[in-house]
CSV table of C-alpha atoms in Angstrom, one decimal:
chain,number,residue,atom,x,y,z
B,182,MET,CA,43.5,137.1,119.9
B,183,ASN,CA,45.9,138.5,121.8
B,184,ASN,CA,46.4,142.0,123.9
B,185,PHE,CA,50.0,142.1,122.4
B,186,PRO,CA,50.6,146.1,121.8
B,187,TYR,CA,51.5,145.4,118.5
B,188,ASP,CA,49.8,143.1,115.5
B,189,ALA,CA,52.8,143.6,112.9
B,190,VAL,CA,56.4,143.3,114.2
B,191,VAL,CA,59.6,143.6,111.7
B,192,PHE,CA,62.7,142.2,112.9
B,193,ASP,CA,66.3,143.5,112.2
B,194,LEU,CA,68.7,140.1,111.6
B,195,ASP,CA,72.2,140.9,112.9
B,196,GLY,CA,72.5,142.2,116.5
B,197,THR,CA,68.6,141.7,116.9
B,198,LEU,CA,67.7,137.9,116.4
B,199,PHE,CA,71.2,136.7,116.4
B,200,ASP,CA,74.6,137.4,117.6
B,201,ALA,CA,76.4,138.3,114.7
B,202,GLU,CA,79.6,139.9,115.6
B,203,GLU,CA,82.2,136.8,115.3
B,204,GLY,CA,80.8,135.8,112.2
B,205,ILE,CA,80.8,139.1,110.3
B,206,VAL,CA,84.0,140.7,111.7
B,207,SER,CA,85.7,137.4,111.5
B,208,SER,CA,85.1,137.5,107.7
B,209,VAL,CA,85.3,141.5,107.4
B,210,ILE,CA,89.1,141.0,108.7
B,211,GLU,CA,89.9,137.7,106.0
B,212,SER,CA,88.4,139.6,103.4
B,213,VAL,CA,90.7,143.0,104.0
B,214,ARG,CA,93.6,140.9,104.7
B,215,GLY,CA,92.8,139.0,101.5
B,216,LEU,CA,93.3,142.4,99.5
B,217,GLY,CA,96.8,142.5,101.0
B,218,LEU,CA,95.9,145.7,103.2
B,219,GLU,CA,95.6,145.5,107.1
B,220,VAL,CA,92.3,146.7,109.6
B,221,PRO,CA,93.0,150.4,110.9
B,222,GLN,CA,94.1,149.9,114.3
B,223,ASN,CA,91.6,152.5,115.3
B,224,ALA,CA,88.8,151.1,114.1
B,225,ASP,CA,86.1,149.6,116.1
B,226,LEU,CA,85.0,146.7,114.4
B,227,ARG,CA,81.6,146.3,116.0
B,228,GLU,CA,80.8,149.5,113.7
B,229,VAL,CA,80.7,146.8,111.1
B,230,VAL,CA,77.3,144.6,112.0
B,231,GLY,CA,74.4,146.6,110.9
B,232,PRO,CA,75.2,149.5,108.3
B,233,PRO,CA,75.7,148.6,104.6
B,234,LEU,CA,79.1,146.4,104.0
B,235,ARG,CA,80.3,148.8,101.5
B,236,ASP,CA,80.0,151.7,103.5
B,237,SER,CA,81.9,150.2,106.5
B,238,TYR,CA,84.8,149.1,103.8
B,239,ARG,CA,85.2,152.8,102.3
B,240,ASN,CA,84.2,154.9,105.4
B,241,LEU,CA,85.6,152.5,108.6
B,242,LEU,CA,88.2,150.4,106.9
B,243,ASN,CA,89.5,153.0,104.6
B,244,VAL,CA,89.4,150.4,101.3
B,245,PRO,CA,90.2,152.0,98.1
B,246,GLU,CA,86.9,152.9,96.2
B,247,GLU,CA,88.4,150.7,93.3
B,248,LEU,CA,88.6,147.7,95.9
B,249,VAL,CA,85.3,148.1,97.5
B,250,GLU,CA,83.7,145.4,95.3
B,251,LYS,CA,86.6,142.6,95.8
B,252,ALA,CA,86.2,143.0,99.4
B,253,MET,CA,82.8,142.4,99.2
B,254,ASP,CA,83.0,139.3,96.7
B,255,LEU,CA,85.9,138.0,99.5
B,256,TYR,CA,83.8,138.6,102.2
B,257,ARG,CA,80.6,136.8,100.4
B,258,VAL,CA,82.9,133.5,100.0
B,259,ASP,CA,84.5,133.4,103.5
B,260,PHE,CA,81.0,134.5,105.4
B,261,SER,CA,79.0,131.8,103.2
B,262,ALA,CA,81.6,129.3,104.0
B,263,ARG,CA,82.7,130.1,107.4
B,264,GLY,CA,81.6,133.4,109.4
B,265,MET,CA,77.4,132.5,108.9
B,266,TYR,CA,78.0,129.6,111.5
B,267,LEU,CA,79.8,131.6,113.9
B,268,TYR,CA,76.2,133.1,114.5
B,269,SER,CA,74.2,132.6,117.5
B,270,VAL,CA,71.0,133.2,118.4
B,271,TYR,CA,70.2,134.9,121.3
B,272,PRO,CA,68.2,133.4,124.1
B,273,HIS,CA,64.4,133.7,124.0
B,274,ILE,CA,63.9,134.6,120.5
B,275,ARG,CA,62.8,131.4,119.7
B,276,SER,CA,60.2,131.9,122.2
B,277,ILE,CA,59.3,135.2,121.5
B,278,LEU,CA,58.5,134.7,117.8
B,279,GLN,CA,56.6,131.6,118.8
B,280,MET,CA,54.3,133.6,121.1
B,281,LEU,CA,54.0,136.4,118.6
B,282,ARG,CA,53.2,134.1,115.8
B,283,LYS,CA,50.3,131.8,118.2
B,284,GLY,CA,48.8,135.7,119.1
B,285,GLY,CA,48.2,136.3,115.5
B,286,THR,CA,50.9,138.8,114.8
B,287,HIS,CA,52.7,139.4,111.6
B,288,VAL,CA,56.2,138.4,111.9
B,289,ALA,CA,58.8,139.7,109.3
B,290,VAL,CA,62.4,140.0,108.8
B,291,ALA,CA,64.3,143.3,107.0
B,292,THR,CA,67.5,143.3,106.8
B,293,SER,CA,70.2,145.1,104.4
B,294,LYS,CA,71.8,141.5,104.0
B,295,PRO,CA,71.1,140.1,100.5
B,296,LEU,CA,68.2,137.8,100.6
B,297,TRP,CA,69.5,134.7,99.6
B,298,LEU,CA,72.1,134.9,102.3
B,299,ALA,CA,69.3,135.8,105.3
B,300,LEU,CA,67.5,133.1,104.1
B,301,ASP,CA,70.6,131.0,104.0
B,302,ILE,CA,71.2,131.5,107.9
B,303,LEU,CA,67.6,131.3,109.0
B,304,ARG,CA,67.2,127.5,107.2
B,305,HIS,CA,70.6,127.1,109.0
B,306,PHE,CA,69.3,127.9,112.0
B,307,GLY,CA,65.6,126.5,111.8
B,308,MET,CA,64.1,129.7,112.0
B,309,GLU,CA,62.9,130.3,108.5
B,310,LYS,CA,59.1,129.1,109.2
B,311,LEU,CA,58.8,131.3,112.1
B,312,PHE,CA,58.4,134.7,110.0
B,313,ASP,CA,55.5,135.5,107.6
B,314,ARG,CA,57.5,137.4,105.4
B,315,ILE,CA,61.7,137.7,105.2
B,316,VAL,CA,62.9,140.5,103.5
B,317,GLY,CA,66.1,141.7,102.0
B,318,GLU,CA,68.2,143.0,99.3
B,319,VAL,CA,68.4,141.6,96.2
B,320,ASP,CA,71.4,140.8,94.1
B,321,GLY,CA,72.0,143.2,90.7
B,322,ALA,CA,69.1,145.3,91.9
B,323,ALA,CA,69.3,149.0,92.9
B,324,LYS,CA,69.6,149.1,96.7
B,325,LEU,CA,66.2,149.6,98.6
B,326,GLY,CA,67.3,150.9,101.8
B,327,LYS,CA,66.3,150.0,105.5
B,328,PRO,CA,62.7,152.4,105.3
B,329,GLU,CA,61.7,150.5,101.9
B,330,LEU,CA,62.9,147.1,103.4
B,331,ILE,CA,61.1,147.7,106.1
B,332,ARG,CA,58.0,149.1,104.2
B,333,SER,CA,58.4,145.9,102.2
B,334,ALA,CA,58.0,143.6,105.0
B,335,LEU,CA,55.1,145.1,106.8
B,336,PRO,CA,51.2,143.3,105.7
B,337,ASP,CA,49.2,145.8,103.6
B,338,LYS,CA,47.0,146.3,106.5
B,339,TYR,CA,47.9,146.4,110.4
B,340,LYS,CA,46.6,148.8,113.2
B,341,SER,CA,50.1,149.1,114.9
B,342,ALA,CA,53.4,148.2,113.9
B,343,ALA,CA,57.1,147.9,115.3
B,344,MET,CA,60.2,147.9,114.1
B,345,VAL,CA,62.9,145.7,116.6
B,346,GLY,CA,66.4,146.5,115.8
B,347,ASP,CA,70.2,147.5,117.3
B,348,ARG,CA,70.9,150.3,115.2
B,349,LYS,CA,70.5,153.5,114.2
B,350,PHE,CA,69.2,152.9,110.9
B,351,ASP,CA,66.4,150.5,112.3
B,352,VAL,CA,65.3,153.3,114.1
B,353,GLU,CA,65.4,155.5,111.6
B,354,GLY,CA,63.6,153.5,109.0
B,355,ALA,CA,61.1,152.7,111.5
B,356,LEU,CA,60.3,156.4,112.2
B,357,ALA,CA,59.9,156.7,108.2
B,358,ASN,CA,57.5,154.5,107.9
B,359,GLY,CA,55.4,155.6,110.5
B,360,ILE,CA,55.9,152.9,113.3
B,361,ASP,CA,57.2,152.4,116.8
B,362,ALA,CA,61.0,152.1,116.9
B,363,VAL,CA,61.7,149.3,119.4
B,364,ALA,CA,65.5,149.6,119.9
B,365,VAL,CA,67.4,146.8,121.5
B,366,SER,CA,70.7,147.8,123.7
B,367,TYR,CA,72.1,144.0,123.8
B,368,GLY,CA,73.2,144.4,120.0
B,369,CYS,CA,75.7,146.6,118.3
B,370,GLY,CA,74.4,150.0,119.0
B,371,SER,CA,75.1,151.8,121.9
B,372,GLU,CA,72.3,153.4,124.1
B,373,GLU,CA,73.1,156.8,123.2
B,374,GLU,CA,73.0,156.0,119.3
B,375,LEU,CA,69.6,155.1,119.6
B,376,GLN,CA,68.2,157.6,122.0
B,377,ASP,CA,69.9,160.1,119.6
B,378,ALA,CA,67.9,158.7,116.3
B,379,GLY,CA,64.8,158.7,118.3
B,380,ALA,CA,63.7,155.3,119.5
B,381,THR,CA,60.1,155.0,120.8
B,382,VAL,CA,61.9,152.0,123.5
B,383,ILE,CA,65.0,151.2,124.5
B,384,ILE,CA,65.0,147.7,125.8
B,385,PRO,CA,68.0,145.9,127.7
B,386,ASP,CA,67.4,142.3,127.1
B,387,THR,CA,65.7,139.7,125.3
B,388,GLU,CA,63.9,138.6,128.7
B,389,SER,CA,62.7,142.0,128.7
B,390,LEU,CA,61.8,142.2,125.1
B,391,ARG,CA,59.6,139.1,125.4
B,392,ALA,CA,57.6,140.9,128.3
B,393,TYR,CA,57.3,144.3,126.1
B,394,LEU,CA,55.8,142.5,123.2
B,395,CYS,CA,53.7,139.5,124.5
B,396,PRO,CA,52.3,140.8,127.9
B,397,GLY,CA,50.6,138.3,129.7
B,398,ALA,CA,51.2,135.9,127.1
B,399,GLU,CA,51.8,132.1,128.2
B,400,ILE,CA,55.7,131.1,127.4
B,401,PRO,CA,55.8,127.7,125.6
B,402,ARG,CA,56.3,124.7,127.0
B,403,GLY,CA,60.2,123.5,127.2
B,404,PHE,CA,62.0,120.6,126.5
B,405,PHE,CA,62.9,117.6,128.3
B,406,LEU,CA,66.2,115.9,126.6
B,407,SER,CA,68.6,112.7,128.2
B,408,VAL,CA,71.2,111.1,127.1
B,409,GLU,CA,72.1,107.7,127.9
B,410,GLY,CA,74.7,105.1,126.9
B,411,PRO,CA,77.0,102.5,128.7
B,412,ASP,CA,79.9,103.8,130.4
B,413,GLY,CA,82.5,104.5,128.4
B,414,SER,CA,80.0,105.3,125.5
B,415,GLY,CA,81.7,109.1,125.7
B,416,LYS,CA,78.6,110.8,127.2
B,417,THR,CA,80.1,113.7,128.9
B,418,THR,CA,82.4,114.9,125.8
B,419,GLN,CA,79.3,114.2,123.5
B,420,VAL,CA,76.6,116.3,125.9
B,421,ASP,CA,79.4,118.9,126.6
B,422,LEU,CA,79.2,119.4,122.5
B,423,LEU,CA,75.7,119.2,122.4
B,424,GLU,CA,75.2,121.9,125.3
B,425,LYS,CA,77.2,124.3,123.0
B,426,SER,CA,75.4,123.9,120.1
B,427,LEU,CA,72.3,124.4,121.4
B,428,ARG,CA,73.3,127.4,123.1
B,429,GLN,CA,74.0,128.6,120.0
B,430,TYR,CA,70.9,128.1,118.4
B,431,GLY,CA,69.0,129.8,120.8
B,432,PHE,CA,67.9,127.5,123.3
B,433,SER,CA,68.0,128.4,127.0
B,434,VAL,CA,70.0,125.3,128.2
B,435,VAL,CA,69.8,123.8,131.7
B,436,ARG,CA,72.5,120.9,132.1
B,437,THR,CA,71.6,118.5,134.8
B,438,ARG,CA,72.7,115.1,135.6
B,439,GLU,CA,71.8,111.7,137.4
B,440,PRO,CA,72.2,110.5,140.1
B,441,GLY,CA,72.5,114.3,141.0
B,442,GLY,CA,71.6,117.5,139.8
B,443,CYS,CA,70.5,119.4,142.8
B,444,GLU,CA,72.3,119.4,146.3
B,445,ILE,CA,69.7,116.4,147.8
B,446,SER,CA,70.4,114.2,145.0
B,447,GLU,CA,74.2,115.0,144.4
B,448,ASP,CA,74.1,113.6,148.3
B,449,ILE,CA,72.7,110.7,147.4
B,450,ARG,CA,75.0,110.5,144.1
B,451,ARG,CA,78.2,110.1,146.6
B,452,ILE,CA,76.8,107.4,148.5
B,453,ILE,CA,75.4,105.2,145.7
B,454,LEU,CA,78.9,105.6,143.4
B,455,ASP,CA,81.4,105.9,146.4
B,456,PRO,CA,83.6,102.2,146.0
B,457,GLU,CA,83.8,102.0,149.5
B,458,ASN,CA,79.9,101.1,149.6
B,459,MET,CA,80.5,97.5,148.0
B,460,GLU,CA,77.9,95.9,150.3
B,461,MET,CA,75.1,97.8,149.1
B,462,CYS,CA,72.6,95.6,147.9
B,463,ASP,CA,71.0,95.9,145.2
B,464,GLU,CA,67.1,96.9,146.2
B,465,CYS,CA,68.9,99.9,148.7
B,466,GLU,CA,70.9,100.8,145.1
B,467,ALA,CA,67.6,100.7,143.3
B,468,LEU,CA,65.5,103.0,145.9
B,469,LEU,CA,68.2,105.0,146.4
B,470,TYR,CA,68.3,106.2,142.6
B,471,ALA,CA,64.4,106.6,142.6
B,472,ALA,CA,64.8,108.7,145.9
B,473,SER,CA,67.5,111.1,143.8
B,474,ARG,CA,65.2,111.1,140.7
B,475,ALA,CA,62.6,112.3,142.6
B,476,GLN,CA,64.1,115.4,144.2
B,477,HIS,CA,65.6,116.3,140.9
B,478,VAL,CA,62.5,116.2,139.3
B,479,HIS,CA,60.8,118.2,141.7
B,480,GLN,CA,63.4,120.6,142.3
B,481,VAL,CA,65.0,120.9,138.6
B,482,ILE,CA,63.4,119.3,135.6
B,483,ARG,CA,59.8,120.3,135.9
B,484,PRO,CA,60.4,124.1,136.8
B,485,ALA,CA,62.7,124.4,134.1
B,486,VAL,CA,60.8,122.9,131.5
B,487,GLU,CA,57.9,125.0,132.8
B,488,ARG,CA,59.8,127.9,132.4
B,489,GLY,CA,60.4,127.3,128.7
B,490,GLU,CA,63.9,126.0,129.2
B,491,LEU,CA,65.4,122.8,127.3
B,492,VAL,CA,66.7,120.2,130.0
B,493,LEU,CA,69.6,118.5,129.1
B,494,CYS,CA,70.4,115.8,131.3
B,495,ASP,CA,73.0,113.1,131.6
B,496,ARG,CA,71.2,109.8,132.3
B,497,PHE,CA,67.3,109.3,133.4
B,498,VAL,CA,65.2,106.8,134.3
B,499,ASP,CA,66.3,104.3,131.3
B,500,SER,CA,69.4,104.5,133.1
B,501,SER,CA,67.8,102.5,135.8
B,502,VAL,CA,65.8,100.3,134.2
B,503,ALA,CA,69.0,99.7,132.1
B,504,TYR,CA,71.5,98.9,135.3
B,505,GLN,CA,69.5,97.9,137.9
B,506,GLY,CA,66.6,96.2,136.0
B,507,GLY,CA,68.7,94.7,133.5
B,508,GLY,CA,72.3,94.9,135.0
B,509,ARG,CA,71.3,93.7,138.5
B,510,GLU,CA,68.4,91.7,137.4
B,511,LEU,CA,65.7,93.0,139.4
B,512,GLY,CA,63.4,93.3,136.6
B,513,VAL,CA,62.1,95.9,134.7
B,514,ASP,CA,58.8,95.8,135.9
B,515,MET,CA,60.2,96.6,139.3
B,516,ILE,CA,62.2,99.4,138.6
B,517,GLN,CA,59.3,101.0,136.7
B,518,GLN,CA,57.1,101.0,139.5
B,519,ILE,CA,59.2,102.4,142.1
B,520,ASN,CA,60.5,105.5,140.1
B,521,ALA,CA,56.6,105.7,139.2
B,522,PRO,CA,55.8,108.7,141.8
B,523,ALA,CA,59.8,110.1,141.0
B,524,VAL,CA,59.0,110.4,137.7
B,525,GLY,CA,55.5,111.4,137.3
B,526,ASP,CA,54.4,112.8,133.6
B,527,MET,CA,58.2,114.0,133.2
B,528,LEU,CA,59.2,111.4,131.1
B,529,PRO,CA,61.9,112.7,128.4
B,530,ASP,CA,60.4,114.3,125.2
B,531,ALA,CA,63.4,112.9,123.4
B,532,THR,CA,66.5,110.3,124.7
B,533,LEU,CA,69.8,110.2,122.7
B,534,TYR,CA,71.4,107.3,122.9
B,535,LEU,CA,74.7,106.6,122.1
B,536,ALA,CA,75.3,103.2,121.0
B,537,ILE,CA,78.6,101.1,121.6
B,538,ASP,CA,79.5,97.2,122.0
B,539,HIS,CA,79.7,97.6,126.1
B,540,LYS,CA,83.1,95.9,125.8
B,541,LEU,CA,84.6,98.5,123.5
B,542,ALA,CA,82.8,101.2,125.8
B,543,LEU,CA,84.0,99.6,128.9
B,544,MET,CA,87.8,99.7,127.7
B,545,ARG,CA,87.5,103.3,127.1
B,546,ARG,CA,86.4,104.1,130.1
B,547,LEU,CA,88.5,102.1,132.3
B,548,ALA,CA,91.4,103.7,130.4
B,549,ALA,CA,90.1,107.4,131.3
B,550,SER,CA,90.1,107.1,135.2
B,551,GLU,CA,89.4,105.6,138.3
B,552,PRO,CA,86.4,103.4,138.0
B,553,ASP,CA,83.3,104.1,140.5
B,554,ARG,CA,81.5,101.1,142.2
B,555,LEU,CA,79.0,100.5,139.3
B,556,GLU,CA,82.1,100.5,137.0
B,557,LEU,CA,83.6,97.8,138.9
B,558,ALA,CA,81.0,95.3,138.0
B,559,ALA,CA,81.7,92.1,136.0
B,560,VAL,CA,81.8,92.1,132.1
B,561,GLU,CA,78.5,90.0,132.1
B,562,PHE,CA,76.7,92.9,134.1
B,563,HIS,CA,77.5,95.4,131.6
B,564,GLY,CA,76.3,93.2,128.9
B,565,ARG,CA,73.0,92.9,130.8
B,566,VAL,CA,72.5,96.3,130.8
B,567,GLN,CA,73.2,97.0,126.9
B,568,LYS,CA,70.4,94.3,126.1
B,569,ALA,CA,68.2,96.0,128.5
B,570,TYR,CA,68.7,99.6,126.5
B,571,GLU,CA,68.4,97.6,123.5
B,572,ARG,CA,65.1,96.4,124.4
B,573,LEU,CA,63.9,100.1,126.2
B,574,ILE,CA,65.1,101.4,122.1
B,575,LYS,CA,62.8,98.8,120.4
B,576,GLU,CA,59.7,99.5,122.9
B,577,ASN,CA,60.4,103.6,122.7
B,578,LYS,CA,60.9,103.6,119.0
B,579,LYS,CA,59.5,107.5,118.6
B,580,ARG,CA,61.4,108.9,121.9
B,581,PHE,CA,64.8,107.2,121.0
B,582,LEU,CA,67.8,109.1,118.7
B,583,VAL,CA,70.4,106.2,118.1
B,584,VAL,CA,73.8,107.5,117.2
B,585,ASP,CA,76.8,105.1,116.1
B,586,ALA,CA,79.2,106.0,119.3
B,587,SER,CA,81.9,103.8,118.2
B,588,ARG,CA,83.3,106.6,115.8
B,589,ASP,CA,85.3,109.8,116.2
B,590,ILE,CA,84.3,112.6,118.5
B,591,GLU,CA,83.2,114.8,115.7
B,592,SER,CA,80.8,112.6,113.4
B,593,ILE,CA,79.2,111.3,116.8
B,594,ALA,CA,78.5,115.3,117.6
B,595,GLN,CA,77.4,115.9,114.5
B,596,ASP,CA,74.9,113.0,113.7
B,597,ALA,CA,73.9,114.0,117.4
B,598,LEU,CA,73.2,117.3,116.8
B,599,LYS,CA,71.1,116.5,113.8
B,600,ALA,CA,69.2,114.1,115.4
B,601,VAL,CA,68.3,116.5,118.5
B,602,LEU,CA,67.1,119.3,116.2
B,603,SER,CA,65.1,116.9,114.0
B,604,LYS,CA,63.1,116.8,117.1
B,605,LEU,CA,63.4,120.3,118.2
B,606,LEU,CA,62.3,122.2,115.1
B,607,GLU,CA,59.9,119.8,114.1
B,608,ASP,CA,56.4,121.2,113.5
C-alpha cells in the first residue's frame, strides 16, 4: 500500500480533469443565439463552467424563465456534436490517476453534468477505465446537488478522503461530507472564491497536485513514439497535427526530430543534409547519423521517457536502416550494428509509418521546396528505401502502425491518431 494522504479521492470533471472552458462557453453562446437572444456584454462567461447550467442561463445570461429549458436543449445538441470535442485533458492528470490507482486509492468522479454526457466525454478521451466510480445527474430525476453527488462517489468505507475541484460548489460539497476540499486554482474558480468557500488547501497546478496527492510515488514511465515515411509522405504536417491532438488528450509531449533534437545533434544534421557535401561517403553518412542519435538518446529521449513524458520523434533508427542500409546498400546488419550503442534499450514503443509509393512521395516533396542532399539521390535509391521500410514493417508488426498516406490530410490525421491512441490507451 501507499503512504498517500487519502485512500479515496473524488474529482470534479470540468476545470479539474479537463480544460472545459472553450467547449462549454462556445456551446452556451450558440444556444443563446439560437433563441434569438444576445449574450449580455458584461457577462463573465467563465462563470458558466462549474455551477448548474440552468442557474447560469437565469442569473448570468438573463434568459427568460420560459426559455431556459429550450436553451438547455439547444446547448445539449451543440455540445454533444461539437463542444465536448473542444475539451482538453490537463497535463499530468493521466499520471495522477494512474499513480492513485496503483497505490490502491479509490478514484471517482462527481460532476453536475448528466451522467450520460460525463461518460461520453471520458470515453472519448480514453479515461473511463481510470475511475472506480463515475457519478453525475440523471436525466428525468430530481437533481441531487454536489454534496449528494460526492457522497455517492465515495466508497462505503475509507479512512481519509478528499474532493478535488475548482469551484466553490466543490469545496462546499466536500465540507458537507466531512472530507477535505482540495481546491485547484488552475481551473475556472479564483483563489479568492476558493478561500472564501473554506478550501482545505489550494493547489496552483497539476504538477503540484500530483506531488500533493501522490507524495514519493514513482511517476509512470512515458512513451516513445517515432514517425517514419518516405520523403514527401507528409510527415511534418502529420506530426504537427498529431502533437496537437496528443496534447489535447492530456499527454505531455516532447517534440523532437532526427537527425537533430539537441544542439550537438543539430550541428551534425547540418553537415549530413548540406547539398555542398556531396562528396560524403556512405559510411561517413551512416556513422554521422549514429553519432547524432547517440547524443539525442542520451540528452533528450531517455530523460523525457523517464520523466513520464511522451516523446514524439520525427524519424529514428528505422530511417537509418531504410536509407543507409537499403538506399545506400550498406546492409541492414551493418547499420544495426553501428547504431546498437547509440540506441541501447531505447527502441520506440510504437512507430507510425506513413505509407505511400516513393515516386508519388518524391514528386510531392520536390514540388514543395528545395531538396536536401538525400532527396537529390536517384529514383532507384528511394525505391530501395521503400523496400527496406516494407521489410522492417513485416519483421516488426507489433511495433509499426501503418497508415495510408496517399489520401487527404484530414483522413490521414484521423487514422494516425486512432492508431496511436490504440497503443497509448491499451490495458
